[in-house]
Coordinates of C-alpha atoms in Angstrom, one line a residue:
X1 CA 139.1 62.7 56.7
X2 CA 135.4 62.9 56.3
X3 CA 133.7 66.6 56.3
X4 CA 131.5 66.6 59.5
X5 CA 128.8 68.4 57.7
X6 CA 128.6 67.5 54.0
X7 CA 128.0 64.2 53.7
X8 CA 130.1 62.2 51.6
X9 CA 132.8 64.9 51.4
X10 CA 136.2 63.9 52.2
X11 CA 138.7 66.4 52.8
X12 CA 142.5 66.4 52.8
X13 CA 145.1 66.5 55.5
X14 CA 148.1 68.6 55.0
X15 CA 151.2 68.8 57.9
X16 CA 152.7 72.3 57.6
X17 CA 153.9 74.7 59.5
X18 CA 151.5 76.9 58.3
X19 CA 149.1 76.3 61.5
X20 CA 150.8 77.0 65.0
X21 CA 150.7 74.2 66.9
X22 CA 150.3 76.2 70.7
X23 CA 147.4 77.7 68.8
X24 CA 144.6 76.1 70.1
X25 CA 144.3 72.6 69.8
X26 CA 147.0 73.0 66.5
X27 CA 144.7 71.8 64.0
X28 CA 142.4 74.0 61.9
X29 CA 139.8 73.7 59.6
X30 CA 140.1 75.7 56.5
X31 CA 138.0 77.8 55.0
X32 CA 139.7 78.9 51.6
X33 CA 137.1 81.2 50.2
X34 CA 136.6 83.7 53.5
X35 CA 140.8 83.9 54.8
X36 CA 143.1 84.9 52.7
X37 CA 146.4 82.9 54.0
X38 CA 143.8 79.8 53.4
X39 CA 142.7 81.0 50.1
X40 CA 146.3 81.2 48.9
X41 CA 147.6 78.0 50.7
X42 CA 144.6 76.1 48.6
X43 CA 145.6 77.8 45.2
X44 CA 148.9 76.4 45.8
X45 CA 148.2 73.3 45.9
X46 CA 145.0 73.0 43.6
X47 CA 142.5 72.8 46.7
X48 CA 138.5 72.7 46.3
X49 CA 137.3 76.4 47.3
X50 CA 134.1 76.4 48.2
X51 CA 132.1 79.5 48.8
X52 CA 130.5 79.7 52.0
X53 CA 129.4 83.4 51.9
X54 CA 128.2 85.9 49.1
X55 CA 127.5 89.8 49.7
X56 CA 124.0 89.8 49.2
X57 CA 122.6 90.1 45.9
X58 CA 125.6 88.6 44.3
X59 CA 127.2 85.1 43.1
X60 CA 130.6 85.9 42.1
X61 CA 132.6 83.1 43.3
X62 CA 136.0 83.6 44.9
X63 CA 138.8 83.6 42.8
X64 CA 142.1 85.7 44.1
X65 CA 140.6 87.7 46.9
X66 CA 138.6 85.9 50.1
X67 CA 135.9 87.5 50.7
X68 CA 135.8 88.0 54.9
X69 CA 131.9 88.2 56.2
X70 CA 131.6 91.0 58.6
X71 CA 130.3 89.8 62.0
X72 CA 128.1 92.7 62.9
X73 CA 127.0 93.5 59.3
X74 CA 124.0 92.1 57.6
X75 CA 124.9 92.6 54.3
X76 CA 125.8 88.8 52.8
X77 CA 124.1 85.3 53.1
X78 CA 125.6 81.9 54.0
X79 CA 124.6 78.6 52.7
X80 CA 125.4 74.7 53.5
X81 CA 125.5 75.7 57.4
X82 CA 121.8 77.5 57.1
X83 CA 120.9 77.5 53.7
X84 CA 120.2 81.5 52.4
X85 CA 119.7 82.6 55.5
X86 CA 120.3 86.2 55.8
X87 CA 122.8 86.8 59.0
X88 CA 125.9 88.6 60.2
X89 CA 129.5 86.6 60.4
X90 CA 128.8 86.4 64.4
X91 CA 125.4 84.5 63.9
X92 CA 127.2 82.2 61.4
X93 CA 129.5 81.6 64.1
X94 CA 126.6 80.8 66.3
X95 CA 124.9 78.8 64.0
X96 CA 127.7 76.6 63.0
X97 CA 128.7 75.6 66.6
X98 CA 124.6 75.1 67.5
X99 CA 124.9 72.2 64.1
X100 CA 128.1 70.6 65.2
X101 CA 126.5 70.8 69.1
X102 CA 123.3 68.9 68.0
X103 CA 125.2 66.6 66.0
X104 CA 127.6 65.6 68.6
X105 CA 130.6 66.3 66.9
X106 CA 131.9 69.0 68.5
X107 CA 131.2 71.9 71.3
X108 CA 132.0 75.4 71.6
X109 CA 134.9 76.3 73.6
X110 CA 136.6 79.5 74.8
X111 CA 140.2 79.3 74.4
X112 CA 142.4 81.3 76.3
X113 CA 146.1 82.7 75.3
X114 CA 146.8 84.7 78.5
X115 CA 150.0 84.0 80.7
X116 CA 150.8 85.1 84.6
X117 CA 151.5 88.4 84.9
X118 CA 154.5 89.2 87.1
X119 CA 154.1 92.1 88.6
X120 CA 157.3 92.4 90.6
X121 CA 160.5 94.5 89.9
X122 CA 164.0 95.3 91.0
X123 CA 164.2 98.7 91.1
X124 CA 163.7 101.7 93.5
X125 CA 160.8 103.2 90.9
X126 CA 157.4 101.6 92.3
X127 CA 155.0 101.5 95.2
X128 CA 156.8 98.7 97.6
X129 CA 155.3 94.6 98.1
X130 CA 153.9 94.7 101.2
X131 CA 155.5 91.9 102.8
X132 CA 157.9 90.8 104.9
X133 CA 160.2 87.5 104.6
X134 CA 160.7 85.9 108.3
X135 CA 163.5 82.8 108.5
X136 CA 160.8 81.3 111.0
X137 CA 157.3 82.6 109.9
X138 CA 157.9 82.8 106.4
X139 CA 156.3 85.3 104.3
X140 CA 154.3 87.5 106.7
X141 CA 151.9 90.7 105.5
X142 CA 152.7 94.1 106.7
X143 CA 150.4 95.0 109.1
X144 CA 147.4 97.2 108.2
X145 CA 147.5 100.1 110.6
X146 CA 151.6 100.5 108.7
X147 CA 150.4 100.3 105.5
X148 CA 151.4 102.5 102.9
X149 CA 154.8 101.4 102.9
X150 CA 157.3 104.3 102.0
X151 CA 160.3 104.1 99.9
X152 CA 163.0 105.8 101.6
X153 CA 164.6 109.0 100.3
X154 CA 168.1 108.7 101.2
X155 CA 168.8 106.2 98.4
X156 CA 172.1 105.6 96.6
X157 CA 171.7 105.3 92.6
X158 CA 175.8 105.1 91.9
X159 CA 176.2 101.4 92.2
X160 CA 173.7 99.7 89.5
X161 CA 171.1 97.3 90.5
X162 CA 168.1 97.6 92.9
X163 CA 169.4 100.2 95.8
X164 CA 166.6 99.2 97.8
X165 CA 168.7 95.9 98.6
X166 CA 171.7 97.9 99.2
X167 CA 169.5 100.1 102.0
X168 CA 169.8 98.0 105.1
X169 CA 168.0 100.5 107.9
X170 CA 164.9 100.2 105.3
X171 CA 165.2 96.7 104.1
X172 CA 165.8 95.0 108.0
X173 CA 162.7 94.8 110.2
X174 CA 161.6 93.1 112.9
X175 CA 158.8 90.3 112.1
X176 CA 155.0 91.7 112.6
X177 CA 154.1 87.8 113.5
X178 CA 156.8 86.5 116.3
X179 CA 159.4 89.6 116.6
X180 CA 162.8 87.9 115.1
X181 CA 164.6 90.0 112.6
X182 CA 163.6 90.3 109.1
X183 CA 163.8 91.7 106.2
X184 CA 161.3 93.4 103.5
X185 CA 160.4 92.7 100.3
X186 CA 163.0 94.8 98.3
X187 CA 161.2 94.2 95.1
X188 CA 158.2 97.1 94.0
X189 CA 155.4 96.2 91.9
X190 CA 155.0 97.1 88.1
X191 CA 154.0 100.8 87.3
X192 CA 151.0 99.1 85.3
X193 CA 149.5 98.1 88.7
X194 CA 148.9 101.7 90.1
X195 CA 147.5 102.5 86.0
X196 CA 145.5 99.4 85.7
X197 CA 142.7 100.7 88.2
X198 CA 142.7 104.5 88.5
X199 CA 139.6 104.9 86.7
X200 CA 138.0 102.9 89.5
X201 CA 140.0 105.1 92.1
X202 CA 138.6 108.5 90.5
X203 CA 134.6 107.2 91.2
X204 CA 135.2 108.2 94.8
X205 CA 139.2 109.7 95.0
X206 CA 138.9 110.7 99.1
X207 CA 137.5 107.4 100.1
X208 CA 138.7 105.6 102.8
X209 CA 138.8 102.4 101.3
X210 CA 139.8 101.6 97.7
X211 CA 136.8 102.4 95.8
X212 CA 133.0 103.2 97.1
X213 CA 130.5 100.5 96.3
X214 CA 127.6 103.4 95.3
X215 CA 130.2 106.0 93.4
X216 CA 131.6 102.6 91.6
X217 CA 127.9 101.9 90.5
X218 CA 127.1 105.2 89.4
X219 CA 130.3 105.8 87.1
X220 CA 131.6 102.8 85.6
X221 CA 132.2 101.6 83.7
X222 CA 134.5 103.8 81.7
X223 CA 132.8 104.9 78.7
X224 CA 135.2 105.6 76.4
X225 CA 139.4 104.6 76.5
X226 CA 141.5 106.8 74.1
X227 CA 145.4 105.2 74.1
X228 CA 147.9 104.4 72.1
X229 CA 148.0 100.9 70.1
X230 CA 150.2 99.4 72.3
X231 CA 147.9 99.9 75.5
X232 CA 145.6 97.2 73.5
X233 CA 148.3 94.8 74.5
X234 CA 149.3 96.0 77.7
X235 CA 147.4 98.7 80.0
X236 CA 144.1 97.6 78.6
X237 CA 144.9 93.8 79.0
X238 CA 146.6 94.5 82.7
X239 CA 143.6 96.7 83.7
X240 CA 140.9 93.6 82.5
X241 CA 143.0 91.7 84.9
X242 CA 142.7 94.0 87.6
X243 CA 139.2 95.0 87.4
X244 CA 137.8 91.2 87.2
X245 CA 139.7 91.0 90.6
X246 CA 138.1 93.9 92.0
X247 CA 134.8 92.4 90.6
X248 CA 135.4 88.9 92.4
X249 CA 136.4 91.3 95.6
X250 CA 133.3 93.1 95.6
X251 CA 135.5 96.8 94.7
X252 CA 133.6 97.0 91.5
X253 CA 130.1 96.5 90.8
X254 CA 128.6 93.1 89.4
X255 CA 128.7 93.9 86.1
X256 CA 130.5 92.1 83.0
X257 CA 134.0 92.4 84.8
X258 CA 135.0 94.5 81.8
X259 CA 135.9 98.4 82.4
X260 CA 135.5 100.1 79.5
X261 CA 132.7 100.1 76.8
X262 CA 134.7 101.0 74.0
X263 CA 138.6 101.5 73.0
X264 CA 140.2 103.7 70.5
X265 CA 143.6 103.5 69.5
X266 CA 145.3 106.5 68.8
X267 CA 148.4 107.3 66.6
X268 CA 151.8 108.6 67.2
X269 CA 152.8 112.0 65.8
X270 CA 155.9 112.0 63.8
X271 CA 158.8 114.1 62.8
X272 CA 162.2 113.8 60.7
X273 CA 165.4 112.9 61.7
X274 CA 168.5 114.8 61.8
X275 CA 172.4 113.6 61.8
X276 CA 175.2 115.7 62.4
X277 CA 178.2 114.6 60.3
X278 CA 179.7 113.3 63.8
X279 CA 176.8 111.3 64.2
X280 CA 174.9 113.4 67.2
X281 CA 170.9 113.5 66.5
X282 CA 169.8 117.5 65.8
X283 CA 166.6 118.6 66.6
X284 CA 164.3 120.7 64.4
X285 CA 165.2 123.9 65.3
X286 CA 168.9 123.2 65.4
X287 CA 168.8 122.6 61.3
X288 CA 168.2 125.0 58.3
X289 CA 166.3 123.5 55.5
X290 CA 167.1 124.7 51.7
X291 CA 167.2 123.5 48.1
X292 CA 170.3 121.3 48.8
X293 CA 169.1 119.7 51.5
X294 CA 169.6 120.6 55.2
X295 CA 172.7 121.8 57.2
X296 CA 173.7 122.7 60.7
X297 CA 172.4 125.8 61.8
X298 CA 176.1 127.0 63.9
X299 CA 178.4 124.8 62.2
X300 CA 176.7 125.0 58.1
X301 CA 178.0 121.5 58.1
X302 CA 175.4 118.7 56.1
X303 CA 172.9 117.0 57.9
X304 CA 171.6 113.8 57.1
X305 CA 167.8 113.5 56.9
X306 CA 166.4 110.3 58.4
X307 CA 163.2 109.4 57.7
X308 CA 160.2 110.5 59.8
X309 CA 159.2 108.5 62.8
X310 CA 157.6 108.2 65.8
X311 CA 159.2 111.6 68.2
X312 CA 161.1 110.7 71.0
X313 CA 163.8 112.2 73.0
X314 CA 166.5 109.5 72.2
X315 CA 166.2 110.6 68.0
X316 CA 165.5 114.3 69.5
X317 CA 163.0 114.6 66.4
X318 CA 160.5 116.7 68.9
X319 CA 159.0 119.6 68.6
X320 CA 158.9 122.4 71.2
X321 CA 155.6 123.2 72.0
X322 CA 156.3 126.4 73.5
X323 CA 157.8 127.3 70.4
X324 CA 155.1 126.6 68.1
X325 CA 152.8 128.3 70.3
X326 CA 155.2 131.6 70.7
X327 CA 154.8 131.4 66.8
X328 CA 151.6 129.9 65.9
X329 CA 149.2 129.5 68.7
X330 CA 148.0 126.5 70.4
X331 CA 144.4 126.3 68.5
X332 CA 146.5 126.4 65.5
X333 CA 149.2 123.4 67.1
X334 CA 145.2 121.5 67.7
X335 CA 143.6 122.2 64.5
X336 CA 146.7 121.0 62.8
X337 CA 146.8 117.7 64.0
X338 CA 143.2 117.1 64.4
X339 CA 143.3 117.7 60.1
X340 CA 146.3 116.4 59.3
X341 CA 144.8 112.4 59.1
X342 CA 142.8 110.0 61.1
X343 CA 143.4 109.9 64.6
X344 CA 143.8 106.2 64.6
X345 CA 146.8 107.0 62.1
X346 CA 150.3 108.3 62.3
X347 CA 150.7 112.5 62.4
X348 CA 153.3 113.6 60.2
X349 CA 154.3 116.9 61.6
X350 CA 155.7 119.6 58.7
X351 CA 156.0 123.0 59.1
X352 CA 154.0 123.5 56.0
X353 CA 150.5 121.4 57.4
X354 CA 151.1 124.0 60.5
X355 CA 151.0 127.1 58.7
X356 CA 148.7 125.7 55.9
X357 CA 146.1 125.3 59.3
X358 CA 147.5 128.9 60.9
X359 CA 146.5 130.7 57.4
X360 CA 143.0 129.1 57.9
X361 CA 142.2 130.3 61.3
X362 CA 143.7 133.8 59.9
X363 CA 141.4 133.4 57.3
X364 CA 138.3 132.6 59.6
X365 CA 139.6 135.5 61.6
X366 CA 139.2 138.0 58.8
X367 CA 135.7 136.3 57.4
X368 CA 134.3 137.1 61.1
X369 CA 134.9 141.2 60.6
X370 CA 132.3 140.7 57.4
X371 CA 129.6 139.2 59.4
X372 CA 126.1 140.6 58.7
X373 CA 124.0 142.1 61.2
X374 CA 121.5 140.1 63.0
X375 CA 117.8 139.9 61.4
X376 CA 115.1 138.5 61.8
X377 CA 114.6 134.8 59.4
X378 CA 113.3 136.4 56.0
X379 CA 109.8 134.2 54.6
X380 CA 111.8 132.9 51.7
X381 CA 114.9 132.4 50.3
X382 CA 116.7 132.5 47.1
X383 CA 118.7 129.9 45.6
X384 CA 122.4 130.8 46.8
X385 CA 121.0 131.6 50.1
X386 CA 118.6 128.3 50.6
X387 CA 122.3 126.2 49.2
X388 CA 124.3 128.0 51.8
X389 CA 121.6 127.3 54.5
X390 CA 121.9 123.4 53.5
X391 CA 126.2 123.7 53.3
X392 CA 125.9 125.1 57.0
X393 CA 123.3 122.3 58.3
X394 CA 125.1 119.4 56.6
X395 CA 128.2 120.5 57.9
X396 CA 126.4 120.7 61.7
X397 CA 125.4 117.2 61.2
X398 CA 128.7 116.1 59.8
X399 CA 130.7 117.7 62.0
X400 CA 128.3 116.0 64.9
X401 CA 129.1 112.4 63.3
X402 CA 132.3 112.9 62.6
X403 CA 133.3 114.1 66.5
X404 CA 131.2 111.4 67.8
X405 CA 133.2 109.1 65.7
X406 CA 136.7 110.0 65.5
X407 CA 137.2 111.3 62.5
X408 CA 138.2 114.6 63.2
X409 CA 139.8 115.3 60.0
X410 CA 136.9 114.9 58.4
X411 CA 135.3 117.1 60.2
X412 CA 138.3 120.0 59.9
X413 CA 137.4 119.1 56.2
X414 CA 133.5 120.0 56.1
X415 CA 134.8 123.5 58.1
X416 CA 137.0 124.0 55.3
X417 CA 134.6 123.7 52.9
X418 CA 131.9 125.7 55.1
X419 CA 133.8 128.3 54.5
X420 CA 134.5 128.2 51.0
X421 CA 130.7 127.8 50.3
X422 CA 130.2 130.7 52.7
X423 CA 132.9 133.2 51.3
X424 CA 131.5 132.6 47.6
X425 CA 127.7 133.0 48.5
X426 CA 127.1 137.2 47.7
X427 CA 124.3 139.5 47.9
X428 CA 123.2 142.4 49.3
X429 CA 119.5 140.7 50.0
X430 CA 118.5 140.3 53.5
X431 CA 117.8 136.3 52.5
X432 CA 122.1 136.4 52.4
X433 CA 122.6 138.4 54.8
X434 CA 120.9 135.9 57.3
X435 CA 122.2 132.9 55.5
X436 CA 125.9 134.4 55.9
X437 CA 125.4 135.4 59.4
X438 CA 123.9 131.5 60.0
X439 CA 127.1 130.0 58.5
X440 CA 129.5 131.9 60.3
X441 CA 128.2 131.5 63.7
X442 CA 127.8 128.1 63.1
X443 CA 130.9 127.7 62.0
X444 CA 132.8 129.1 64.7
X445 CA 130.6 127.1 66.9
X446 CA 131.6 124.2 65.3
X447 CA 135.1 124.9 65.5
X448 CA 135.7 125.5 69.3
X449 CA 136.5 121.9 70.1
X450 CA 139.5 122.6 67.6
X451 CA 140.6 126.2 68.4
X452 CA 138.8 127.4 71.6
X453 CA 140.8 130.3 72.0
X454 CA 140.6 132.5 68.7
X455 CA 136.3 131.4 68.3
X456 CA 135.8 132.2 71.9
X457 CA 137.1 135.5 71.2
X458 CA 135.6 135.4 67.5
X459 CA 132.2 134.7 69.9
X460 CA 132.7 137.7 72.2
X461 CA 133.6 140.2 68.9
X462 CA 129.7 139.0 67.3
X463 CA 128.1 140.5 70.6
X464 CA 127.6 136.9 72.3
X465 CA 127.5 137.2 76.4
X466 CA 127.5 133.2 76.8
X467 CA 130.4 131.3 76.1
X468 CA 130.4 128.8 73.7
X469 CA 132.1 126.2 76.2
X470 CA 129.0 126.6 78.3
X471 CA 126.5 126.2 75.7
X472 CA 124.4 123.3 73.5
X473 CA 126.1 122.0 71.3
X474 CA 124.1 123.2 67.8
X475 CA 121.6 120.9 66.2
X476 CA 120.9 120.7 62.2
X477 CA 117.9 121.0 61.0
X478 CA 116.6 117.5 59.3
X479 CA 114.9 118.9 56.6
X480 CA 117.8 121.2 55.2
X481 CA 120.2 118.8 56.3
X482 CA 119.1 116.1 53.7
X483 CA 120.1 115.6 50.2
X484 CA 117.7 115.6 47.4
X485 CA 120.1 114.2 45.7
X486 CA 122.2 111.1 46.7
X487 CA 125.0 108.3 45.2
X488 CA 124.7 105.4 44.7
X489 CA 127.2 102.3 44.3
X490 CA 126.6 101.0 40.7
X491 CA 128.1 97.4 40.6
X492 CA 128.2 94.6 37.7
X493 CA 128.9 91.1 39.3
X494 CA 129.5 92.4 42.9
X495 CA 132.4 95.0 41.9
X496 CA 131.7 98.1 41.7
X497 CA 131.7 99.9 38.7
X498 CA 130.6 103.3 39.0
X499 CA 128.1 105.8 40.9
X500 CA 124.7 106.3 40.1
X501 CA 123.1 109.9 41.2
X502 CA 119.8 109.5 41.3
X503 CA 116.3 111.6 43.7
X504 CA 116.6 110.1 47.6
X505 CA 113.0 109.1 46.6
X506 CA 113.3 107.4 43.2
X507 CA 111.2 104.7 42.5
X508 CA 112.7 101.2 42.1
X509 CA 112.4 101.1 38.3
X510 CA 113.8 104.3 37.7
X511 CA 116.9 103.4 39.5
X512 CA 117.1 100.2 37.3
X513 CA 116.4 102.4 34.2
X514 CA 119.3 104.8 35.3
X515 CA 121.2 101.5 35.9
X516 CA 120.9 100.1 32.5
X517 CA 121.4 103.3 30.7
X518 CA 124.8 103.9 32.2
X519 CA 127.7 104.0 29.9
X520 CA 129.8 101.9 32.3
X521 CA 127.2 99.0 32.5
X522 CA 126.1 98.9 28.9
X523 CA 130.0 98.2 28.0
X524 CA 130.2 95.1 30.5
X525 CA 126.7 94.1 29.2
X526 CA 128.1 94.0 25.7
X527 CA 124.8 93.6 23.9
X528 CA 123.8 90.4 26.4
X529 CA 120.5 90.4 28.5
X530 CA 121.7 90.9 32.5
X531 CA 120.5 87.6 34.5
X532 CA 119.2 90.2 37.0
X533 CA 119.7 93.7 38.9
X534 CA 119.3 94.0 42.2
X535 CA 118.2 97.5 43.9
X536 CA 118.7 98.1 47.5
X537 CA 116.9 101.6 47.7
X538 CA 119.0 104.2 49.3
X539 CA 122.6 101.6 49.3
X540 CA 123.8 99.8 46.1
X541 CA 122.1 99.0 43.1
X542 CA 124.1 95.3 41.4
X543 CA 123.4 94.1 37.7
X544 CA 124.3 90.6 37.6
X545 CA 125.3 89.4 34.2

């Protein structure tokens, strides 16, 4: 076939599997050097590869590994589309669909995957369908003024299958539309229905209708949706559904038709397995762990340890929360799992994380009886105090980004090492004193999202009246905050190599200098001239041999 934008280019046409032919129209085009299954397909068969987009500053050509443009990042250029145009993966999009438009070769389209959602069920779990079936009338609405329609409580659960078709003084009515004998739906709708618009129920939950048209406008959409991965396939897709209907109905206001602004996906905390030699599945506490493995704590029989996996009640690999709170706390049951790994990642729950975090908030516990005494900010400060000072502001605005971001374990990390920085700063001067006192405080403010209890009462013990729940969150201050001092990425041919530290404020040449003089680049170099290096102040610095 002949390329439709390179002229005189001819491409081939393979027939494989390899492209799903329900997939959009089944044909693609591929682009070797920027998807990897495409990359390798065209190795395979000794395909052209032609590089499309560079990270900027470089021309290393593909070879193994595609290289995938970001869409929201500037950070690479493309070429035969737009020549060197600087531009993110999503404006590349643009731009090649805008070429093919104004050739008249092709158009953008939106292709959709969804199905029909059924949303019926036979079973006694679910808010009843709201109709009625009528031999003459058909399928007849139940009546407003008898809406909502009740499941009855005397219900029989012996016999399997759907007892609301076995319960005939519920199921038999009379028609609402010409009075014969009928019968109601028996079916109730999915649980996902009553989930997939709550959020639009809570703007105004005393209403008299399904949602207020001014408390809708004021609170959606829904800022933020925190769930597990699989609600990106099903409540978040069934809730998309519901709330473009409430849109088209006038329940939500005219706005995208989207709920939420922005999803996180959460992950599952995990535990061990443990099998009885009879095969029955053990819980934690009904094991002993030693040096030979684990046994039975009534019996001493061998247990077999399964590997860890998501808890559930089926594997009874769950953890008793009241038991870890009799024995731990809840802040430290929080502050665990908040530091264990990145929320968007599995928990792997082991007694030792949960007393390595309990011996910390001891720890914090016992720094907060060794407090200095209020004073007054000294004129100057020495060096230990002026480097604690920074510690405690870069871990304020840290902590700050982290929270905002999710990554809470990084932030449980910058506490940890708060309080290292804190515990080994000494001095009897009141320059210390001040700077101790400033770390401390902040670091129990910082912690309360983590362990509320222990640093409100850590709060109360330093003579504070206000609660930290009720106030500002703290701010850092820029100027102590900032590194004099920063890393950069030192790359040869687009990889990197090594780190460069050179002054926030170097000047271009002496970052080029540094560059050159490094151990790392002079062996790549190996005595040749580099064509050019490329400095992006503040971000990467690239020698290009």
């Amino acid at each position: 076939v002949v390329h439709p934008l390179m002229e005189g280019a001819e491409l081939p046409v393979f027939i494989a599997n390899f492209v799903l032919m329900d997939y959009g129209t089944g044909a693609i085009y591929g682009c070797p050097a920027h998807d990897q299954r495409d990359l390798d397909f065209a190795r395979k068969y000794d395909l052209d590869v032609v590089d499309v987009f560079h990270p900027e500053g470089t021309d290393t050509p593909v070879t193994t590994e595609a290289f995938v443009p970001p869409k929201t990042e500037r950070v690479h250029y493309v070429r035969a589309i737009a020549g060197a145009e600087i531009m993110t993966g999503a404006e590349a999009i643009d731009a090649a669909i805008q070429k093919c438009e104004a050739l008249e070769i092709g158009e953008g389209v939106t292709k959709f995957r969804l199905r029909d959602w059924g949303v019926s069920r036979q079973r006694y779990w679910g808010c009843p369908i709201p109709v009625i079936h009528c031999p003459s009338c058909g399928v007849v609405p139940v009546p407003k003024e008898e809406l909502p329609v009740r499941l009855p409580d005397d219900v029989d659960f012996e016999t399997p299958g759907n007892p609301l078709e076995r319960h005939a003084s519920w199921a038999q009515v009379p028609c609402p539309k010409c009075g014969d004998a009928a019968r109601r739906e028996t079916d109730t709708m999915d649980t996902f229905v009553d989930s997939s618009w709550y959020f639009a129920r809570f703007t105004a939950p005393r209403a008299e209708q399904p949602t207020d048209a001014d408390a809708a406008d004021y609170w959606m959409n829904v800022d933020q949706y925190i769930g597990g991965v699989e609600h990106a396939i099903l409540h978040l897709l069934y809730s998309r559904f519901f709330s473009r209907a409430m849109h088209a109905t006038g329940h939500l206001p005219a706005r995208s038709g989207e709920p939420f602004e922005a999803l996180f996906t959460q992950g599952m905390v995990c535990h061990e397995t443990y099998r009885a030699v009879d095969g029955r599945w053990l819980t934690p506490s009904e094991i002993k762990l030693g040096d030979n493995g684990a046994v039975e704590a009534t019996t001493g029989q061998p247990v077999e340890i399964g590997p860890s996996i998501k808890m559930s009640k089926s594997k009874r690999n769950t953890v008793d929360p009241d038991t870890i709170i009799s024995q731990y706390g809840a802040d430290t049951a929080r502050f665990f799992m908040l530091s264990d790994s990145p929320p968007e990642r599995d928990v792997e729950w082991t007694t030792a994380g949960v007393e390595g975090a309990f011996r910390f908030v001891q720890r914090i516990w016992r720094m907060m009886e060794e407090v200095p005494a209020a004073g007054s900010m000294p004129e100057a400060f020495g060096a230990d105090a002026l480097a604690l000072r920074k510690a405690t502001h870069k871990a304020v605005a840290g902590v700050t980004a982290d929270i905002e971001g999710f990554t809470f374990n990084k932030a449980v990390a910058r506490l940890y090492e708060l309080a290292n920085t804190a515990a080994r700063t000494a001095g009897d001067g009141a320059d210390t004193a001040f700077a101790r006192r400033e770390a401390l405080e902040m670091l129990v403010r910082l912690m309360n999202p983590m362990a509320p209890h222990v640093t409100e009462e850590i709060w109360q013990r330093l003579g504070q009246e206000t609660m930290l729940v009720d106030m500002d969150w703290p701010e850092a201050d820029p100027a102590l905050a900032r590194d004099d001092v920063i890393l950069l990425p030192l790359q040869v041919n687009g990889k990197k190599r090594a780190e460069l530290e050179v002054a926030r404020d170097a000047e271009r040449g002496d970052v080029e200098a540094l560059a050159m003089a490094h151990p790392d680049v002079a062996r790549f170099l190996d005595g040749r001239t580099p064509k050019k290096v490329i400095v992006v102040p503040g971000r990467i610095v690239n020698v290009v041999v």
